[in-house]
């Protein structure tokens, strides 16, 4: 990876403001339009998490590895640790708000002897994590579409081929690539709709689901909060650890706003608050969704996990709401999941753009380009799309192979998260906090 380029101010901003000046000090010129408001980038971070659709995607990690106990208490256990990482990342984002984010911080804070290597590791981990992340989200959306067809079927059974699954998966990606290729202004305004849909969906599940659930499927507090069901066969302690994949995946990606740093106004404050706010709101709403599901899933956990619909959460909704209402709510979940995937692709394209800008990717000279019509890095949008379409071919290998993409996404992302935070304290450096800082609590976090 090359050393960041010399400071420059883009022709887009002949009278540089504070954001452009800060970016120039970091070694980059302003090339993208700053159309996102602080609230819109916070909405992007929240809708990227996509609490309800993401929980629906990974409920199969929690149910067999602890049941309702793991769903509720695994979430409560993981969230404080996620917040600690988020707070530490927010402080770094305030000090150096650039789209490269994590790999740039690592380069700036690590020892000269290993900074290139560590920055390379973080940059590729971050890029791989986001691309596999959007692949996993769209694969989950594909499975959710099949589940919707199953709900609508008379016997709730619908057989599909691998070719049909991949066709849906590819169609989702191609439509999202077109959407994400629009101008920054359009994408910024869309976040208002995305945020509203995701928030409303959470409240529907938290409030309406318990009201509509028949008495036969309502669980006692002892069962919902204390029943540990181990269907996977692992030792109970290890099973509980495996169940943590659900919250780690769902509230993962809180570096989302970091990669939009060069497209938001007042980035040094907007980005860190977007990180912290999205984690806090997602943690609270996610806890509410999990508690609601635990109280409304019935006591036959095995039938929920192995239902003909193929999605545990879809089966819970079907049992509680009946066919028509469950199908309507499930379609809303699919729409929200589509929005999550669109934002994943948007964020991934900005990370790829930043990494190519520093010459760290193959074909960097072609990826580091701004479309003159939209003012956005369209080439990196389609590069990430092609990579994710290639990952989707794993579906022809086996279900386990494509499901492993979920794990790769989480693992790669946390390597990228932890490394710059560690380098800040492991090496001597002249780190200077930005306007958002933790003061004496920084070492604690």
Tab-separated table of C-alpha atoms in Angstrom:
chain	number	residue	atom	x	y	z
A	1	UNK	CA	0.000	0.000	0.000
A	2	UNK	CA	1.343	3.402	-0.893
A	3	UNK	CA	1.718	6.305	1.479
A	4	UNK	CA	-1.383	8.581	1.428
A	5	UNK	CA	-1.254	11.180	-1.293
A	6	UNK	CA	-0.312	14.794	-0.779
A	7	UNK	CA	-2.923	17.161	0.555
A	8	UNK	CA	-5.157	18.715	-2.036
A	9	UNK	CA	-8.540	20.374	-2.303
A	10	UNK	CA	-10.933	19.249	-5.032
A	11	UNK	CA	-12.433	21.544	-7.622
A	12	UNK	CA	-15.779	20.450	-6.192
A	13	UNK	CA	-15.012	22.545	-3.116
A	14	UNK	CA	-12.930	25.601	-4.144
A	15	UNK	CA	-13.645	27.166	-0.750
A	16	UNK	CA	-12.788	24.328	1.628
A	17	UNK	CA	-14.725	24.004	4.834
A	18	UNK	CA	-13.652	22.290	8.027
A	19	UNK	CA	-14.356	18.811	6.637
A	20	UNK	CA	-12.312	19.365	3.490
A	21	UNK	CA	-9.468	20.914	5.469
A	22	UNK	CA	-9.398	17.978	7.881
A	23	UNK	CA	-9.377	15.515	4.984
A	24	UNK	CA	-6.526	17.409	3.324
A	25	UNK	CA	-4.491	17.173	6.534
A	26	UNK	CA	-4.978	13.416	6.398
A	27	UNK	CA	-3.451	13.408	2.918
A	28	UNK	CA	-6.515	13.152	0.684
A	29	UNK	CA	-8.443	15.507	-1.566
A	30	UNK	CA	-12.196	15.969	-1.468
A	31	UNK	CA	-13.581	14.015	-4.434
A	32	UNK	CA	-17.078	12.974	-3.303
A	33	UNK	CA	-20.037	15.219	-2.535
A	34	UNK	CA	-20.918	15.724	1.128
A	35	UNK	CA	-24.679	15.245	0.780
A	36	UNK	CA	-25.338	13.186	3.931
A	37	UNK	CA	-26.538	15.074	6.982
A	38	UNK	CA	-25.487	13.789	10.438
A	39	UNK	CA	-28.982	12.339	10.964
A	40	UNK	CA	-28.925	10.592	7.594
A	41	UNK	CA	-25.562	8.950	8.237
A	42	UNK	CA	-26.862	7.846	11.652
A	43	UNK	CA	-29.902	6.426	9.863
A	44	UNK	CA	-27.572	4.645	7.444
A	45	UNK	CA	-25.707	3.059	10.355
A	46	UNK	CA	-28.967	1.935	11.977
A	47	UNK	CA	-30.597	0.607	8.804
A	48	UNK	CA	-27.333	-1.155	7.906
A	49	UNK	CA	-27.765	-3.199	11.088
A	50	UNK	CA	-31.371	-3.963	10.140
A	51	UNK	CA	-32.297	-5.366	13.536
A	52	UNK	CA	-35.414	-7.413	12.679
A	53	UNK	CA	-34.350	-8.833	9.286
A	54	UNK	CA	-30.843	-9.579	10.578
A	55	UNK	CA	-32.194	-11.416	13.627
A	56	UNK	CA	-34.425	-13.387	11.256
A	57	UNK	CA	-31.349	-14.291	9.202
A	58	UNK	CA	-29.279	-15.713	12.066
A	59	UNK	CA	-31.882	-17.036	14.494
A	60	UNK	CA	-30.710	-20.514	13.512
A	61	UNK	CA	-27.500	-19.826	15.474
A	62	UNK	CA	-29.324	-19.074	18.743
A	63	UNK	CA	-32.258	-21.496	18.770
A	64	UNK	CA	-30.318	-24.806	18.667
A	65	UNK	CA	-27.550	-23.472	20.928
A	66	UNK	CA	-29.534	-22.450	23.966
A	67	UNK	CA	-33.044	-21.682	22.751
A	68	UNK	CA	-34.853	-18.732	24.346
A	69	UNK	CA	-32.169	-18.364	27.033
A	70	UNK	CA	-29.480	-17.803	24.389
A	71	UNK	CA	-31.732	-15.498	22.363
A	72	UNK	CA	-32.354	-13.157	25.294
A	73	UNK	CA	-29.296	-13.427	27.534
A	74	UNK	CA	-26.798	-14.021	24.753
A	75	UNK	CA	-27.913	-10.723	23.254
A	76	UNK	CA	-27.721	-8.954	26.617
A	77	UNK	CA	-24.271	-10.432	27.268
A	78	UNK	CA	-22.766	-9.462	23.903
A	79	UNK	CA	-24.071	-5.902	23.560
A	80	UNK	CA	-21.920	-4.208	26.261
A	81	UNK	CA	-18.762	-5.639	24.680
A	82	UNK	CA	-19.920	-4.517	21.235
A	83	UNK	CA	-20.469	-1.035	22.646
A	84	UNK	CA	-16.923	-0.970	24.051
A	85	UNK	CA	-15.472	-1.675	20.610
A	86	UNK	CA	-17.828	0.868	19.089
A	87	UNK	CA	-16.812	3.592	21.553
A	88	UNK	CA	-13.124	2.972	20.886
A	89	UNK	CA	-13.751	3.040	17.138
A	90	UNK	CA	-15.787	6.237	17.444
A	91	UNK	CA	-12.868	8.015	19.080
A	92	UNK	CA	-10.554	6.969	16.236
A	93	UNK	CA	-13.149	8.040	13.657
A	94	UNK	CA	-13.386	11.496	15.184
A	95	UNK	CA	-9.618	11.934	15.068
A	96	UNK	CA	-9.267	10.818	11.419
A	97	UNK	CA	-12.587	10.839	9.495
A	98	UNK	CA	-11.662	9.240	6.180
A	99	UNK	CA	-13.353	6.557	4.066
A	100	UNK	CA	-10.329	4.286	4.459
A	101	UNK	CA	-10.946	4.416	8.175
A	102	UNK	CA	-9.630	1.315	9.857
A	103	UNK	CA	-6.600	0.575	7.696
A	104	UNK	CA	-5.639	4.273	7.673
A	105	UNK	CA	-5.769	4.422	11.488
A	106	UNK	CA	-3.652	1.280	11.705
A	107	UNK	CA	-1.039	2.772	9.386
A	108	UNK	CA	-0.981	6.020	11.379
A	109	UNK	CA	-0.728	4.403	14.829
A	110	UNK	CA	1.449	1.332	14.287
A	111	UNK	CA	5.232	1.149	14.425
A	112	UNK	CA	7.015	2.013	11.136
A	113	UNK	CA	8.468	-1.513	11.200
A	114	UNK	CA	5.090	-3.209	10.778
A	115	UNK	CA	2.631	-0.505	9.758
A	116	UNK	CA	2.503	-1.535	6.090
A	117	UNK	CA	1.862	-5.178	6.957
A	118	UNK	CA	-0.772	-4.443	9.606
A	119	UNK	CA	-2.488	-1.859	7.428
A	120	UNK	CA	-2.582	-4.374	4.562
A	121	UNK	CA	-4.118	-7.018	6.842
A	122	UNK	CA	-6.754	-4.609	8.149
A	123	UNK	CA	-7.590	-3.229	4.714
A	124	UNK	CA	-8.125	-6.646	3.194
A	125	UNK	CA	-9.958	-7.963	6.259
A	126	UNK	CA	-12.288	-4.979	6.121
A	127	UNK	CA	-12.851	-5.309	2.382
A	128	UNK	CA	-13.422	-9.073	2.571
A	129	UNK	CA	-15.650	-8.653	5.617
A	130	UNK	CA	-17.927	-6.174	3.861
A	131	UNK	CA	-18.110	-8.086	0.564
A	132	UNK	CA	-18.866	-11.396	2.321
A	133	UNK	CA	-21.257	-9.444	4.523
A	134	UNK	CA	-23.334	-8.167	1.628
A	135	UNK	CA	-23.183	-11.651	0.070
A	136	UNK	CA	-24.539	-13.192	3.275
A	137	UNK	CA	-27.290	-10.562	3.579
A	138	UNK	CA	-28.465	-11.148	0.026
A	139	UNK	CA	-28.304	-14.911	0.499
A	140	UNK	CA	-30.440	-14.486	3.622
A	141	UNK	CA	-32.832	-12.317	1.606
A	142	UNK	CA	-33.003	-15.053	-1.027
A	143	UNK	CA	-33.912	-17.668	1.589
A	144	UNK	CA	-36.487	-15.279	3.053
A	145	UNK	CA	-38.128	-14.900	-0.360
A	146	UNK	CA	-38.381	-18.687	-0.623
A	147	UNK	CA	-39.851	-18.743	2.896
A	148	UNK	CA	-42.494	-16.232	1.775
A	149	UNK	CA	-43.447	-18.548	-1.075
A	150	UNK	CA	-43.652	-21.415	1.431
A	151	UNK	CA	-45.920	-19.398	3.733
A	152	UNK	CA	-48.226	-18.680	0.805
A	153	UNK	CA	-48.318	-22.353	-0.234
A	154	UNK	CA	-51.227	-24.518	0.985
A	155	UNK	CA	-48.983	-26.948	2.896
A	156	UNK	CA	-46.179	-24.430	3.606
A	157	UNK	CA	-43.750	-26.456	1.497
A	158	UNK	CA	-41.982	-25.162	-1.609
A	159	UNK	CA	-39.088	-26.983	-3.283
A	160	UNK	CA	-36.426	-24.947	-5.075
A	161	UNK	CA	-33.346	-25.784	-7.103
A	162	UNK	CA	-29.880	-24.309	-6.656
A	163	UNK	CA	-30.276	-22.594	-10.014
A	164	UNK	CA	-33.457	-20.854	-8.859
A	165	UNK	CA	-31.826	-19.752	-5.600
A	166	UNK	CA	-28.823	-18.333	-7.413
A	167	UNK	CA	-31.087	-16.607	-9.936
A	168	UNK	CA	-32.913	-14.766	-7.128
A	169	UNK	CA	-29.592	-13.973	-5.447
A	170	UNK	CA	-28.162	-12.531	-8.680
A	171	UNK	CA	-31.312	-10.515	-9.413
A	172	UNK	CA	-31.125	-8.928	-5.957
A	173	UNK	CA	-27.503	-7.942	-6.485
A	174	UNK	CA	-27.948	-6.524	-9.963
A	175	UNK	CA	-30.905	-4.371	-8.923
A	176	UNK	CA	-29.021	-3.108	-5.863
A	177	UNK	CA	-25.936	-2.304	-7.924
A	178	UNK	CA	-28.084	-0.080	-10.160
A	179	UNK	CA	-29.624	1.599	-7.095
A	180	UNK	CA	-26.295	2.203	-5.347
A	181	UNK	CA	-24.839	3.704	-8.527
A	182	UNK	CA	-27.130	6.735	-8.106
A	183	UNK	CA	-25.838	10.068	-6.863
A	184	UNK	CA	-24.892	10.640	-3.232
A	185	UNK	CA	-27.844	13.018	-2.792
A	186	UNK	CA	-30.354	10.344	-3.823
A	187	UNK	CA	-28.713	7.738	-1.591
A	188	UNK	CA	-28.687	10.139	1.351
A	189	UNK	CA	-32.414	10.904	1.052
A	190	UNK	CA	-33.234	7.184	0.769
A	191	UNK	CA	-31.857	6.646	4.275
A	192	UNK	CA	-34.906	8.392	5.723
A	193	UNK	CA	-37.182	5.717	4.237
A	194	UNK	CA	-34.813	2.885	5.148
A	195	UNK	CA	-34.627	4.045	8.761
A	196	UNK	CA	-38.398	4.424	9.089
A	197	UNK	CA	-39.103	0.943	7.693
A	198	UNK	CA	-36.552	-0.762	9.960
A	199	UNK	CA	-37.720	1.065	13.083
A	200	UNK	CA	-41.426	0.401	12.422
A	201	UNK	CA	-40.714	-3.262	11.794
A	202	UNK	CA	-39.088	-3.612	15.205
A	203	UNK	CA	-42.019	-1.990	16.984
A	204	UNK	CA	-44.519	-4.185	15.139
A	205	UNK	CA	-42.744	-7.312	16.352
A	206	UNK	CA	-42.247	-6.006	19.889
A	207	UNK	CA	-45.809	-4.745	20.376
A	208	UNK	CA	-48.157	-6.481	17.943
A	209	UNK	CA	-46.729	-9.999	18.016
A	210	UNK	CA	-47.400	-10.668	21.742
A	211	UNK	CA	-50.918	-9.235	21.396
A	212	UNK	CA	-51.777	-11.459	18.419
A	213	UNK	CA	-50.153	-14.683	19.641
A	214	UNK	CA	-52.703	-17.370	20.663
A	215	UNK	CA	-52.495	-18.669	24.269
A	216	UNK	CA	-51.164	-22.039	23.038
A	217	UNK	CA	-47.978	-20.375	21.803
A	218	UNK	CA	-47.459	-17.902	24.650
A	219	UNK	CA	-44.643	-18.874	26.973
A	220	UNK	CA	-44.204	-18.223	30.665
A	221	UNK	CA	-41.437	-15.958	31.919
A	222	UNK	CA	-39.636	-18.990	33.318
A	223	UNK	CA	-39.515	-20.597	29.883
A	224	UNK	CA	-38.825	-17.454	27.828
A	225	UNK	CA	-36.057	-16.157	30.084
A	226	UNK	CA	-34.701	-19.319	31.650
A	227	UNK	CA	-35.128	-22.292	29.297
A	228	UNK	CA	-31.758	-23.442	27.942
A	229	UNK	CA	-32.380	-25.880	25.094
A	230	UNK	CA	-29.339	-27.521	23.526
A	231	UNK	CA	-30.302	-29.199	20.253
A	232	UNK	CA	-26.861	-28.983	18.630
A	233	UNK	CA	-25.141	-31.535	20.863
A	234	UNK	CA	-22.266	-29.308	21.920
A	235	UNK	CA	-21.379	-28.828	25.608
A	236	UNK	CA	-23.718	-26.191	27.003
A	237	UNK	CA	-21.015	-23.569	27.573
A	238	UNK	CA	-19.662	-23.897	24.050
A	239	UNK	CA	-23.196	-23.917	22.624
A	240	UNK	CA	-23.884	-20.591	24.334
A	241	UNK	CA	-20.702	-19.163	22.808
A	242	UNK	CA	-21.846	-20.288	19.361
A	243	UNK	CA	-25.188	-18.572	19.938
A	244	UNK	CA	-23.333	-15.250	20.238
A	245	UNK	CA	-22.906	-15.317	16.459
A	246	UNK	CA	-26.467	-13.950	16.324
A	247	UNK	CA	-25.806	-10.607	18.095
A	248	UNK	CA	-22.269	-10.326	16.696
A	249	UNK	CA	-23.566	-10.665	13.140
A	250	UNK	CA	-26.673	-8.542	13.670
A	251	UNK	CA	-24.943	-5.536	15.267
A	252	UNK	CA	-21.808	-6.061	13.199
A	253	UNK	CA	-20.827	-3.512	10.600
A	254	UNK	CA	-20.765	-0.537	12.934
A	255	UNK	CA	-17.859	0.771	10.873
A	256	UNK	CA	-20.547	1.582	8.292
A	257	UNK	CA	-20.573	5.300	8.907
A	258	UNK	CA	-16.755	5.427	8.909
A	259	UNK	CA	-16.663	4.586	5.208
A	260	UNK	CA	-19.099	7.419	4.492
A	261	UNK	CA	-16.844	9.975	6.218
A	262	UNK	CA	-16.087	11.828	2.990
A	263	UNK	CA	-19.781	12.226	2.115
A	264	UNK	CA	-21.181	13.626	5.372
A	265	UNK	CA	-21.030	17.115	6.833
A	266	UNK	CA	-19.334	17.663	10.204
A	267	UNK	CA	-17.799	14.191	9.906
A	268	UNK	CA	-15.604	14.466	13.008
A	269	UNK	CA	-18.727	14.516	15.197
A	270	UNK	CA	-21.375	12.930	12.962
A	271	UNK	CA	-19.479	9.684	12.382
A	272	UNK	CA	-18.666	8.800	16.022
A	273	UNK	CA	-22.191	9.598	17.176
A	274	UNK	CA	-23.585	7.498	14.330
A	275	UNK	CA	-21.463	4.545	15.509
A	276	UNK	CA	-22.442	4.855	19.162
A	277	UNK	CA	-26.078	5.710	18.448
A	278	UNK	CA	-26.639	2.831	16.033
A	279	UNK	CA	-25.198	0.309	18.489
A	280	UNK	CA	-27.253	1.655	21.400
A	281	UNK	CA	-30.554	1.806	19.507
A	282	UNK	CA	-29.979	-1.571	17.839
A	283	UNK	CA	-29.076	-3.178	21.163
A	284	UNK	CA	-32.279	-1.958	22.834
A	285	UNK	CA	-34.596	-2.763	19.923
A	286	UNK	CA	-32.889	-6.106	19.327
A	287	UNK	CA	-33.359	-7.052	22.954
A	288	UNK	CA	-37.050	-6.205	22.641
A	289	UNK	CA	-37.415	-8.270	19.450
A	290	UNK	CA	-35.672	-11.288	21.002
A	291	UNK	CA	-37.789	-11.115	24.176
A	292	UNK	CA	-40.957	-10.858	22.103
A	293	UNK	CA	-39.953	-13.892	20.017
A	294	UNK	CA	-38.986	-15.882	23.128
A	295	UNK	CA	-42.405	-15.283	24.691
A	296	UNK	CA	-44.287	-16.105	21.459
A	297	UNK	CA	-42.393	-19.068	19.985
A	298	UNK	CA	-44.186	-21.862	21.867
A	299	UNK	CA	-42.449	-24.645	23.749
A	300	UNK	CA	-41.785	-26.981	20.812
A	301	UNK	CA	-38.485	-25.444	19.778
A	302	UNK	CA	-37.554	-28.362	17.542
A	303	UNK	CA	-40.576	-27.822	15.299
A	304	UNK	CA	-39.735	-24.113	14.989
A	305	UNK	CA	-36.155	-24.889	13.993
A	306	UNK	CA	-37.056	-27.664	11.544
A	307	UNK	CA	-40.273	-26.210	10.135
A	308	UNK	CA	-41.163	-26.804	6.474
A	309	UNK	CA	-41.070	-23.035	5.918
A	310	UNK	CA	-37.321	-23.184	6.436
A	311	UNK	CA	-36.987	-20.050	8.579
A	312	UNK	CA	-37.489	-20.183	12.381
A	313	UNK	CA	-38.733	-16.618	12.663
A	314	UNK	CA	-41.158	-17.115	9.771
A	315	UNK	CA	-42.589	-20.153	11.542
A	316	UNK	CA	-43.024	-18.172	14.771
A	317	UNK	CA	-44.901	-15.452	12.872
A	318	UNK	CA	-47.007	-18.069	11.083
A	319	UNK	CA	-47.984	-19.722	14.386
A	320	UNK	CA	-48.852	-16.398	15.997
A	321	UNK	CA	-50.458	-14.425	13.172
A	322	UNK	CA	-51.827	-16.961	10.748
A	323	UNK	CA	-51.001	-17.264	7.073
A	324	UNK	CA	-52.107	-13.907	5.627
A	325	UNK	CA	-50.828	-11.625	8.396
A	326	UNK	CA	-47.589	-13.586	8.719
A	327	UNK	CA	-47.026	-13.316	4.972
A	328	UNK	CA	-47.624	-9.548	5.043
A	329	UNK	CA	-45.185	-9.038	7.922
A	330	UNK	CA	-42.635	-11.391	6.363
A	331	UNK	CA	-42.773	-9.432	3.107
A	332	UNK	CA	-41.964	-6.292	5.118
A	333	UNK	CA	-38.981	-8.132	6.596
A	334	UNK	CA	-37.824	-9.015	3.064
A	335	UNK	CA	-38.099	-5.364	2.012
A	336	UNK	CA	-36.063	-4.307	5.062
A	337	UNK	CA	-33.458	-6.990	4.298
A	338	UNK	CA	-33.195	-5.665	0.746
A	339	UNK	CA	-32.526	-2.210	2.180
A	340	UNK	CA	-29.842	-3.632	4.483
A	341	UNK	CA	-28.124	-5.311	1.531
A	342	UNK	CA	-28.286	-2.101	-0.515
A	343	UNK	CA	-26.547	-0.190	2.264
A	344	UNK	CA	-23.973	-2.984	2.625
A	345	UNK	CA	-23.119	-2.606	-1.044
A	346	UNK	CA	-23.006	1.190	-0.723
A	347	UNK	CA	-20.604	1.068	2.223
A	348	UNK	CA	-18.507	-1.673	0.647
A	349	UNK	CA	-18.042	0.368	-2.514
A	350	UNK	CA	-16.636	3.264	-0.466
A	351	UNK	CA	-14.170	1.024	1.384
A	352	UNK	CA	-13.057	-0.504	-1.927
A	353	UNK	CA	-12.727	2.979	-3.431
A	354	UNK	CA	-10.562	4.174	-0.542
A	355	UNK	CA	-8.380	1.061	-0.652
A	356	UNK	CA	-7.927	1.397	-4.421
A	357	UNK	CA	-7.091	5.086	-3.958
A	358	UNK	CA	-4.028	3.974	-1.991
A	359	UNK	CA	-3.132	1.444	-4.685
A	360	UNK	CA	-3.689	-1.607	-2.484
A	361	UNK	CA	-6.093	-3.576	-4.690
A	362	UNK	CA	-5.638	-5.323	-8.028
A	363	UNK	CA	-6.860	-3.080	-10.855
A	364	UNK	CA	-6.646	-0.047	-8.535
A	365	UNK	CA	-6.170	2.309	-11.489
A	366	UNK	CA	-9.586	1.255	-12.816
A	367	UNK	CA	-11.336	1.090	-9.442
A	368	UNK	CA	-10.127	4.510	-8.303
A	369	UNK	CA	-12.452	6.481	-10.551
A	370	UNK	CA	-15.415	8.796	-10.023
A	371	UNK	CA	-18.300	8.561	-12.454
A	372	UNK	CA	-18.709	11.973	-14.055
A	373	UNK	CA	-22.497	11.657	-14.250
A	374	UNK	CA	-23.275	10.567	-10.682
A	375	UNK	CA	-20.194	11.807	-8.846
A	376	UNK	CA	-19.853	8.394	-7.146
A	377	UNK	CA	-17.392	5.480	-7.465
A	378	UNK	CA	-19.588	3.333	-9.725
A	379	UNK	CA	-16.696	1.044	-10.730
A	380	UNK	CA	-16.232	-0.168	-7.162
A	381	UNK	CA	-19.981	-0.782	-6.825
A	382	UNK	CA	-19.854	-3.238	-9.715
A	383	UNK	CA	-16.517	-4.702	-8.605
A	384	UNK	CA	-18.021	-5.610	-5.211
A	385	UNK	CA	-21.121	-6.949	-6.976
A	386	UNK	CA	-19.068	-9.247	-9.206
A	387	UNK	CA	-17.058	-10.511	-6.225
A	388	UNK	CA	-20.239	-11.245	-4.273
A	389	UNK	CA	-21.826	-12.991	-7.261
A	390	UNK	CA	-18.760	-15.234	-7.390
A	391	UNK	CA	-19.139	-15.998	-3.673
A	392	UNK	CA	-22.752	-16.955	-4.315
A	393	UNK	CA	-21.568	-19.836	-6.499
A	394	UNK	CA	-20.784	-21.644	-3.232
A	395	UNK	CA	-24.495	-22.421	-3.090
A	396	UNK	CA	-23.880	-25.041	-5.780
A	397	UNK	CA	-21.319	-26.724	-3.503
A	398	UNK	CA	-23.375	-27.188	-0.342
A	399	UNK	CA	-25.589	-25.394	2.163
A	400	UNK	CA	-22.753	-25.508	4.702
A	401	UNK	CA	-20.398	-23.791	2.263
A	402	UNK	CA	-22.665	-20.802	1.657
A	403	UNK	CA	-23.619	-20.600	5.354
A	404	UNK	CA	-19.911	-20.316	6.199
A	405	UNK	CA	-19.945	-16.885	4.527
A	406	UNK	CA	-21.790	-15.578	7.613
A	407	UNK	CA	-18.880	-16.680	9.803
A	408	UNK	CA	-16.243	-15.293	7.441
A	409	UNK	CA	-17.946	-11.915	7.492
A	410	UNK	CA	-17.953	-11.709	11.292
A	411	UNK	CA	-14.378	-12.987	11.676
A	412	UNK	CA	-12.874	-10.696	9.032
A	413	UNK	CA	-14.761	-7.680	10.361
A	414	UNK	CA	-13.596	-8.117	13.936
A	415	UNK	CA	-9.981	-8.532	12.832
A	416	UNK	CA	-10.357	-5.173	11.142
A	417	UNK	CA	-12.045	-3.636	14.208
A	418	UNK	CA	-9.651	-4.856	16.878
A	419	UNK	CA	-6.324	-4.182	15.123
A	420	UNK	CA	-6.395	-0.347	14.934
A	421	UNK	CA	-7.740	-0.144	18.498
A	422	UNK	CA	-4.899	-2.380	19.690
A	423	UNK	CA	-2.198	-0.543	17.741
A	424	UNK	CA	-3.182	2.703	19.410
A	425	UNK	CA	-2.098	1.332	22.798
A	426	UNK	CA	0.486	-1.260	21.729
A	427	UNK	CA	2.806	1.198	19.950
A	428	UNK	CA	4.205	4.614	20.702
A	429	UNK	CA	2.403	7.200	18.605
A	430	UNK	CA	1.236	10.791	18.700
A	431	UNK	CA	-2.499	10.063	18.626
A	432	UNK	CA	-4.503	13.257	19.059
A	433	UNK	CA	-8.219	12.829	19.848
A	434	UNK	CA	-10.802	14.627	17.763
A	435	UNK	CA	-13.822	16.532	19.112
A	436	UNK	CA	-15.395	13.221	20.206
A	437	UNK	CA	-13.180	11.640	22.856
A	438	UNK	CA	-13.580	9.422	25.886
A	439	UNK	CA	-11.152	11.270	28.138
A	440	UNK	CA	-9.952	9.151	31.045
A	441	UNK	CA	-12.257	6.306	30.024
A	442	UNK	CA	-10.489	5.608	26.727
A	443	UNK	CA	-8.148	2.938	28.109
A	444	UNK	CA	-11.092	1.325	29.919
A	445	UNK	CA	-13.046	0.911	26.698
